[in-house]
Amino acid sequence: MFSEGMDAIDAMANTVELISRMGERDEEGIFRYLETMAEQMPNMLAFYFVWDQDKYSPEVLSTNGQVQRMFLPVDQIVDNDWYEVPLKTGRYFMSSAGDYDYGGKIYTVISVACPFYINGKIAGVVGIDIAIDKIIQDVTNITVYDSGYAALLTKELHFLAHPEASLVGQQLAVDDGTKAKFAANESFILPGKALKTGKPVYNFFTPIVFNRAQTYYYVGIGVPVDEMLAAAYSMRTMIAIIAIVSI
């Protein structure tokens, strides 16, 4: 879903460059294009262009099967990171996840944006708001062995998804050495204890890196040590039985 969002803003940036080269902006054509994007990508909640010169900002909202045309208010554009970072640096931007109201329903949303160019110069920004509720649900429902679990964390180590609902939104408490491991964007194992059972667990963490946006999230898998060892023992036993039968 995240990669799809990145690919979508690339396509939008190329399209708006073509629109700008044609001279006068075709407002109806712009909205139809954004509506087509919304129809093709049901997990995306909003699609928008912003021309920096005059802050012309057509947007399409897509919620509850309904598509709405509107224009972004200036106070949602100026001095906001999703706009200022791509405009001033030329880099892609991916926001931290947050809960927002779209059409009367609360979604957990990540915004991605990138600049578009006219005659080789940055002329504005295109962006998409992505609903990640399904990803959160899928991660929460993962079960490893009998009682293992999965979690999703932001780069600031706040839980986006965890089977223990009280932890969602909370920050993972770790020492400075572990923080450095997270900051290195590398996979690693962190021993710990399961919250519910108190059993020793191995926590496997691996980053989901978005190079274009220079940001990342972490997926964590908590595996009870005794269940992992029991599975390994069962596998060794099965292999031994197969070997004996095959003689």
mmCIF file of C-alpha atoms in Angstrom:
data_model
loop_
_atom_site.group_PDB
_atom_site.id
_atom_site.type_symbol
_atom_site.label_atom_id
_atom_site.label_comp_id
_atom_site.label_asym_id
_atom_site.label_seq_id
_atom_site.Cartn_x
_atom_site.Cartn_y
_atom_site.Cartn_z
ATOM 1 C CA MET A 1 0.000 0.000 0.000
ATOM 2 C CA PHE A 2 2.810 2.435 0.870
ATOM 3 C CA SER A 3 4.677 1.663 -2.347
ATOM 4 C CA GLU A 4 1.435 2.101 -4.256
ATOM 5 C CA GLY A 5 1.052 5.539 -2.687
ATOM 6 C CA MET A 6 4.586 6.525 -3.669
ATOM 7 C CA ASP A 7 4.011 5.357 -7.236
ATOM 8 C CA ALA A 8 0.721 7.281 -7.329
ATOM 9 C CA ILE A 9 2.278 10.619 -6.376
ATOM 10 C CA ASP A 10 4.981 10.055 -8.990
ATOM 11 C CA ALA A 11 2.236 9.620 -11.602
ATOM 12 C CA MET A 12 0.410 12.700 -10.280
ATOM 13 C CA ALA A 13 3.594 14.799 -10.419
ATOM 14 C CA ASN A 14 4.185 13.791 -14.044
ATOM 15 C CA THR A 15 0.577 14.547 -14.926
ATOM 16 C CA VAL A 16 0.518 17.991 -13.333
ATOM 17 C CA GLU A 17 3.726 18.884 -15.185
ATOM 18 C CA LEU A 18 1.984 18.020 -18.463
ATOM 19 C CA ILE A 19 -1.077 20.032 -17.438
ATOM 20 C CA SER A 20 1.080 23.057 -16.627
ATOM 21 C CA ARG A 21 2.901 22.891 -19.975
ATOM 22 C CA MET A 22 -0.422 23.070 -21.789
ATOM 23 C CA GLY A 23 -0.951 26.590 -20.478
ATOM 24 C CA GLU A 24 -4.353 27.398 -18.996
ATOM 25 C CA ARG A 25 -5.434 24.985 -16.259
ATOM 26 C CA ASP A 26 -8.451 22.885 -17.112
ATOM 27 C CA GLU A 27 -10.208 22.684 -13.740
ATOM 28 C CA GLU A 28 -12.766 20.127 -14.882
ATOM 29 C CA GLY A 29 -10.056 17.939 -16.388
ATOM 30 C CA ILE A 30 -7.965 18.186 -13.214
ATOM 31 C CA PHE A 31 -10.856 17.085 -11.002
ATOM 32 C CA ARG A 32 -11.737 14.228 -13.356
ATOM 33 C CA TYR A 33 -8.152 13.001 -13.208
ATOM 34 C CA LEU A 34 -8.149 13.077 -9.397
ATOM 35 C CA GLU A 35 -11.499 11.270 -9.328
ATOM 36 C CA THR A 36 -10.085 8.558 -11.586
ATOM 37 C CA MET A 37 -7.187 8.120 -9.162
ATOM 38 C CA ALA A 38 -9.661 7.823 -6.291
ATOM 39 C CA GLU A 39 -11.678 5.152 -8.102
ATOM 40 C CA GLN A 40 -8.559 3.088 -8.779
ATOM 41 C CA MET A 41 -7.182 3.324 -5.231
ATOM 42 C CA PRO A 42 -9.897 2.734 -2.616
ATOM 43 C CA ASN A 43 -7.460 2.807 0.324
ATOM 44 C CA MET A 44 -6.495 6.393 -0.480
ATOM 45 C CA LEU A 45 -8.673 9.058 1.121
ATOM 46 C CA ALA A 46 -7.542 12.264 -0.557
ATOM 47 C CA PHE A 47 -5.678 13.366 -3.680
ATOM 48 C CA TYR A 48 -4.492 16.935 -4.159
ATOM 49 C CA PHE A 49 -2.362 19.323 -6.214
ATOM 50 C CA VAL A 50 -0.996 22.656 -4.995
ATOM 51 C CA TRP A 51 0.522 25.215 -7.375
ATOM 52 C CA ASP A 52 2.879 27.320 -5.265
ATOM 53 C CA GLN A 53 2.511 30.558 -7.217
ATOM 54 C CA ASP A 54 -1.148 31.144 -6.361
ATOM 55 C CA LYS A 55 -1.854 28.246 -3.953
ATOM 56 C CA TYR A 56 -4.397 26.821 -6.413
ATOM 57 C CA SER A 57 -5.223 23.558 -4.650
ATOM 58 C CA PRO A 58 -7.822 21.199 -6.157
ATOM 59 C CA GLU A 59 -8.527 18.165 -3.964
ATOM 60 C CA VAL A 60 -10.732 15.092 -4.190
ATOM 61 C CA LEU A 61 -11.907 13.305 -1.030
ATOM 62 C CA SER A 62 -12.975 9.681 -1.353
ATOM 63 C CA THR A 63 -14.825 8.239 1.659
ATOM 64 C CA ASN A 64 -17.727 5.854 2.203
ATOM 65 C CA GLY A 65 -18.051 5.310 -1.539
ATOM 66 C CA GLN A 66 -18.552 9.026 -2.123
ATOM 67 C CA VAL A 67 -16.223 11.376 -3.999
ATOM 68 C CA GLN A 68 -16.177 15.070 -3.141
ATOM 69 C CA ARG A 69 -14.481 17.923 -4.973
ATOM 70 C CA MET A 70 -13.020 20.752 -2.924
ATOM 71 C CA PHE A 71 -10.042 23.089 -2.531
ATOM 72 C CA LEU A 72 -7.516 22.890 0.285
ATOM 73 C CA PRO A 73 -7.676 25.926 2.617
ATOM 74 C CA VAL A 74 -4.486 27.990 2.649
ATOM 75 C CA ASP A 75 -3.990 27.386 6.391
ATOM 76 C CA GLN A 76 -3.726 23.645 5.655
ATOM 77 C CA ILE A 77 -0.978 24.332 3.117
ATOM 78 C CA VAL A 78 1.397 27.051 4.289
ATOM 79 C CA ASP A 79 3.793 26.145 7.122
ATOM 80 C CA ASN A 80 2.718 22.478 7.062
ATOM 81 C CA ASP A 81 5.499 19.888 6.681
ATOM 82 C CA TRP A 82 3.731 17.865 3.974
ATOM 83 C CA TYR A 83 3.927 20.981 1.767
ATOM 84 C CA GLU A 84 7.012 22.868 2.960
ATOM 85 C CA VAL A 85 9.427 19.901 2.993
ATOM 86 C CA PRO A 86 8.937 18.880 -0.683
ATOM 87 C CA LEU A 87 8.715 22.514 -1.798
ATOM 88 C CA LYS A 88 11.934 23.662 -0.102
ATOM 89 C CA THR A 89 14.068 20.508 -0.310
ATOM 90 C CA GLY A 90 12.820 18.703 -3.416
ATOM 91 C CA ARG A 91 12.454 15.541 -1.316
ATOM 92 C CA TYR A 92 9.555 13.175 -0.856
ATOM 93 C CA PHE A 93 7.659 13.491 2.412
ATOM 94 C CA MET A 94 5.863 10.853 4.487
ATOM 95 C CA SER A 95 4.081 11.932 7.656
ATOM 96 C CA SER A 96 3.751 10.111 10.932
ATOM 97 C CA ALA A 97 0.440 8.301 11.308
ATOM 98 C CA GLY A 98 -2.440 10.179 12.909
ATOM 99 C CA ASP A 99 -6.179 9.814 13.448
ATOM 100 C CA TYR A 100 -8.353 12.147 11.361
ATOM 101 C CA ASP A 101 -12.030 12.595 10.525
ATOM 102 C CA TYR A 102 -12.936 11.970 6.897
ATOM 103 C CA GLY A 103 -16.617 12.134 6.080
ATOM 104 C CA GLY A 104 -17.627 11.600 9.704
ATOM 105 C CA LYS A 105 -15.442 8.516 10.187
ATOM 106 C CA ILE A 106 -12.097 8.373 11.984
ATOM 107 C CA TYR A 107 -9.217 6.882 9.990
ATOM 108 C CA THR A 108 -5.562 6.344 10.827
ATOM 109 C CA VAL A 109 -3.808 8.223 8.049
ATOM 110 C CA ILE A 110 -0.352 8.737 6.588
ATOM 111 C CA SER A 111 0.208 11.564 4.105
ATOM 112 C CA VAL A 112 2.777 11.286 1.312
ATOM 113 C CA ALA A 113 3.807 14.156 -0.942
ATOM 114 C CA CYS A 114 6.421 15.160 -3.489
ATOM 115 C CA PRO A 115 7.262 18.232 -5.568
ATOM 116 C CA PHE A 116 6.378 18.738 -9.193
ATOM 117 C CA TYR A 117 8.469 20.720 -11.650
ATOM 118 C CA ILE A 118 7.858 23.166 -14.457
ATOM 119 C CA ASN A 119 10.785 24.047 -16.708
ATOM 120 C CA GLY A 120 13.150 22.338 -14.298
ATOM 121 C CA LYS A 121 12.041 24.333 -11.244
ATOM 122 C CA ILE A 122 9.862 23.250 -8.329
ATOM 123 C CA ALA A 123 6.419 24.701 -8.983
ATOM 124 C CA GLY A 124 4.273 22.995 -6.364
ATOM 125 C CA VAL A 125 3.426 19.826 -4.504
ATOM 126 C CA VAL A 126 1.201 16.786 -5.060
ATOM 127 C CA GLY A 127 -0.049 14.633 -2.213
ATOM 128 C CA ILE A 128 -2.155 11.683 -1.108
ATOM 129 C CA ASP A 129 -3.668 10.724 2.243
ATOM 130 C CA ILE A 130 -3.536 6.957 2.811
ATOM 131 C CA ALA A 131 -5.785 5.062 5.232
ATOM 132 C CA ILE A 132 -3.696 2.399 6.955
ATOM 133 C CA ASP A 133 -6.462 0.912 9.126
ATOM 134 C CA LYS A 134 -6.457 -2.367 7.174
ATOM 135 C CA ILE A 135 -2.686 -2.728 7.606
ATOM 136 C CA ILE A 136 -3.090 -2.127 11.339
ATOM 137 C CA GLN A 137 -5.876 -4.719 11.527
ATOM 138 C CA ASP A 138 -3.872 -7.281 9.549
ATOM 139 C CA VAL A 139 -0.807 -6.836 11.755
ATOM 140 C CA THR A 140 -2.892 -7.046 14.934
ATOM 141 C CA ASN A 141 -4.445 -10.334 13.775
ATOM 142 C CA ILE A 142 -1.115 -12.068 13.106
ATOM 143 C CA THR A 143 -0.439 -15.025 15.396
ATOM 144 C CA VAL A 144 2.972 -16.699 15.622
ATOM 145 C CA TYR A 145 2.928 -20.263 16.998
ATOM 146 C CA ASP A 146 0.351 -20.391 19.839
ATOM 147 C CA SER A 147 0.692 -17.008 21.492
ATOM 148 C CA GLY A 148 3.232 -15.027 19.488
ATOM 149 C CA TYR A 149 2.169 -11.721 18.015
ATOM 150 C CA ALA A 150 3.100 -8.906 15.647
ATOM 151 C CA ALA A 151 3.313 -5.146 16.128
ATOM 152 C CA LEU A 152 3.855 -2.074 13.954
ATOM 153 C CA LEU A 153 5.849 0.911 15.205
ATOM 154 C CA THR A 154 6.672 4.367 13.898
ATOM 155 C CA LYS A 155 10.282 5.518 13.654
ATOM 156 C CA GLU A 156 9.650 7.383 16.932
ATOM 157 C CA LEU A 157 8.816 3.919 18.404
ATOM 158 C CA HIS A 158 5.128 4.590 19.000
ATOM 159 C CA PHE A 159 2.896 1.550 18.540
ATOM 160 C CA LEU A 160 0.537 1.788 15.570
ATOM 161 C CA ALA A 161 -0.620 -1.811 15.950
ATOM 162 C CA HIS A 162 -0.362 -4.284 18.840
ATOM 163 C CA PRO A 163 -2.701 -7.043 20.067
ATOM 164 C CA GLU A 164 -2.655 -5.322 23.479
ATOM 165 C CA ALA A 165 -4.888 -2.360 22.570
ATOM 166 C CA SER A 166 -3.757 -0.252 25.538
ATOM 167 C CA LEU A 167 -0.274 -0.036 23.986
ATOM 168 C CA VAL A 168 -1.452 1.568 20.731
ATOM 169 C CA GLY A 169 -0.216 5.143 20.709
ATOM 170 C CA GLN A 170 2.256 4.458 23.509
ATOM 171 C CA GLN A 171 6.011 4.632 23.013
ATOM 172 C CA LEU A 172 8.151 1.526 23.349
ATOM 173 C CA ALA A 173 10.417 1.995 26.361
ATOM 174 C CA VAL A 174 13.995 1.000 25.485
ATOM 175 C CA ASP A 175 17.493 1.983 26.547
ATOM 176 C CA ASP A 176 19.809 4.177 24.472
ATOM 177 C CA GLY A 177 21.633 1.177 23.024
ATOM 178 C CA THR A 178 18.405 -0.271 21.668
ATOM 179 C CA LYS A 179 17.340 3.131 20.354
ATOM 180 C CA ALA A 180 20.571 3.211 18.374
ATOM 181 C CA LYS A 181 19.708 -0.171 16.852
ATOM 182 C CA PHE A 182 16.326 1.150 15.741
ATOM 183 C CA ALA A 183 17.909 4.319 14.334
ATOM 184 C CA ALA A 184 20.339 2.217 12.269
ATOM 185 C CA ASN A 185 17.427 0.857 10.171
ATOM 186 C CA GLU A 186 18.622 -2.711 10.586
ATOM 187 C CA SER A 187 16.950 -5.941 11.648
ATOM 188 C CA PHE A 188 17.782 -7.195 15.124
ATOM 189 C CA ILE A 189 16.544 -9.407 17.988
ATOM 190 C CA LEU A 190 15.622 -8.063 21.419
ATOM 191 C CA PRO A 191 14.978 -10.524 24.292
ATOM 192 C CA GLY A 192 12.061 -9.650 26.551
ATOM 193 C CA LYS A 193 8.946 -10.927 28.303
ATOM 194 C CA ALA A 194 5.377 -11.289 27.029
ATOM 195 C CA LEU A 195 2.991 -8.786 28.598
ATOM 196 C CA LYS A 196 0.131 -11.200 29.232
ATOM 197 C CA THR A 197 1.964 -14.409 30.166
ATOM 198 C CA GLY A 198 5.305 -13.132 31.416
ATOM 199 C CA LYS A 199 6.988 -15.787 29.265
ATOM 200 C CA PRO A 200 10.455 -15.066 27.833
ATOM 201 C CA VAL A 201 10.143 -13.936 24.226
ATOM 202 C CA TYR A 202 12.419 -13.073 21.354
ATOM 203 C CA ASN A 203 11.304 -9.829 19.712
ATOM 204 C CA PHE A 204 12.356 -9.740 16.073
ATOM 205 C CA PHE A 205 12.366 -6.220 14.618
ATOM 206 C CA THR A 206 12.812 -5.336 10.963
ATOM 207 C CA PRO A 207 12.424 -1.939 9.282
ATOM 208 C CA ILE A 208 10.147 -1.049 6.390
ATOM 209 C CA VAL A 209 12.250 1.632 4.712
ATOM 210 C CA PHE A 210 10.886 4.171 2.224
ATOM 211 C CA ASN A 211 14.023 5.500 0.599
ATOM 212 C CA ARG A 212 12.282 8.126 -1.469
ATOM 213 C CA ALA A 213 10.747 9.682 1.653
ATOM 214 C CA GLN A 214 13.826 8.981 3.802
ATOM 215 C CA THR A 215 11.681 7.501 6.542
ATOM 216 C CA TYR A 216 10.750 4.106 7.920
ATOM 217 C CA TYR A 217 8.473 2.053 10.138
ATOM 218 C CA TYR A 218 9.273 -1.080 12.118
ATOM 219 C CA VAL A 219 7.516 -4.440 12.182
ATOM 220 C CA GLY A 220 8.032 -6.410 15.373
ATOM 221 C CA ILE A 221 7.349 -10.113 15.892
ATOM 222 C CA GLY A 222 7.192 -11.438 19.463
ATOM 223 C CA VAL A 223 7.940 -15.167 19.614
ATOM 224 C CA PRO A 224 7.710 -17.081 22.950
ATOM 225 C CA VAL A 225 10.995 -18.900 23.461
ATOM 226 C CA ASP A 226 9.402 -22.153 24.694
ATOM 227 C CA GLU A 227 7.019 -22.337 21.724
ATOM 228 C CA MET A 228 9.841 -21.676 19.284
ATOM 229 C CA LEU A 229 12.019 -24.361 20.855
ATOM 230 C CA ALA A 230 9.117 -26.832 20.944
ATOM 231 C CA ALA A 231 8.512 -26.234 17.228
ATOM 232 C CA ALA A 232 12.198 -26.762 16.511
ATOM 233 C CA TYR A 233 12.188 -29.987 18.570
ATOM 234 C CA SER A 234 9.099 -31.245 16.723
ATOM 235 C CA MET A 235 10.746 -30.518 13.402
ATOM 236 C CA ARG A 236 13.923 -32.388 14.397
ATOM 237 C CA THR A 237 11.836 -35.356 15.600
ATOM 238 C CA MET A 238 9.884 -35.443 12.346
ATOM 239 C CA ILE A 239 13.079 -35.364 10.313
ATOM 240 C CA ALA A 240 14.496 -38.246 12.382
ATOM 241 C CA ILE A 241 11.340 -40.335 11.890
ATOM 242 C CA ILE A 242 11.376 -39.714 8.130
ATOM 243 C CA ALA A 243 15.044 -40.742 8.029
ATOM 244 C CA ILE A 244 14.334 -44.005 9.907
ATOM 245 C CA VAL A 245 11.332 -44.849 7.725
ATOM 246 C CA SER A 246 13.352 -44.179 4.595
ATOM 247 C CA ILE A 247 16.088 -46.704 5.513
#
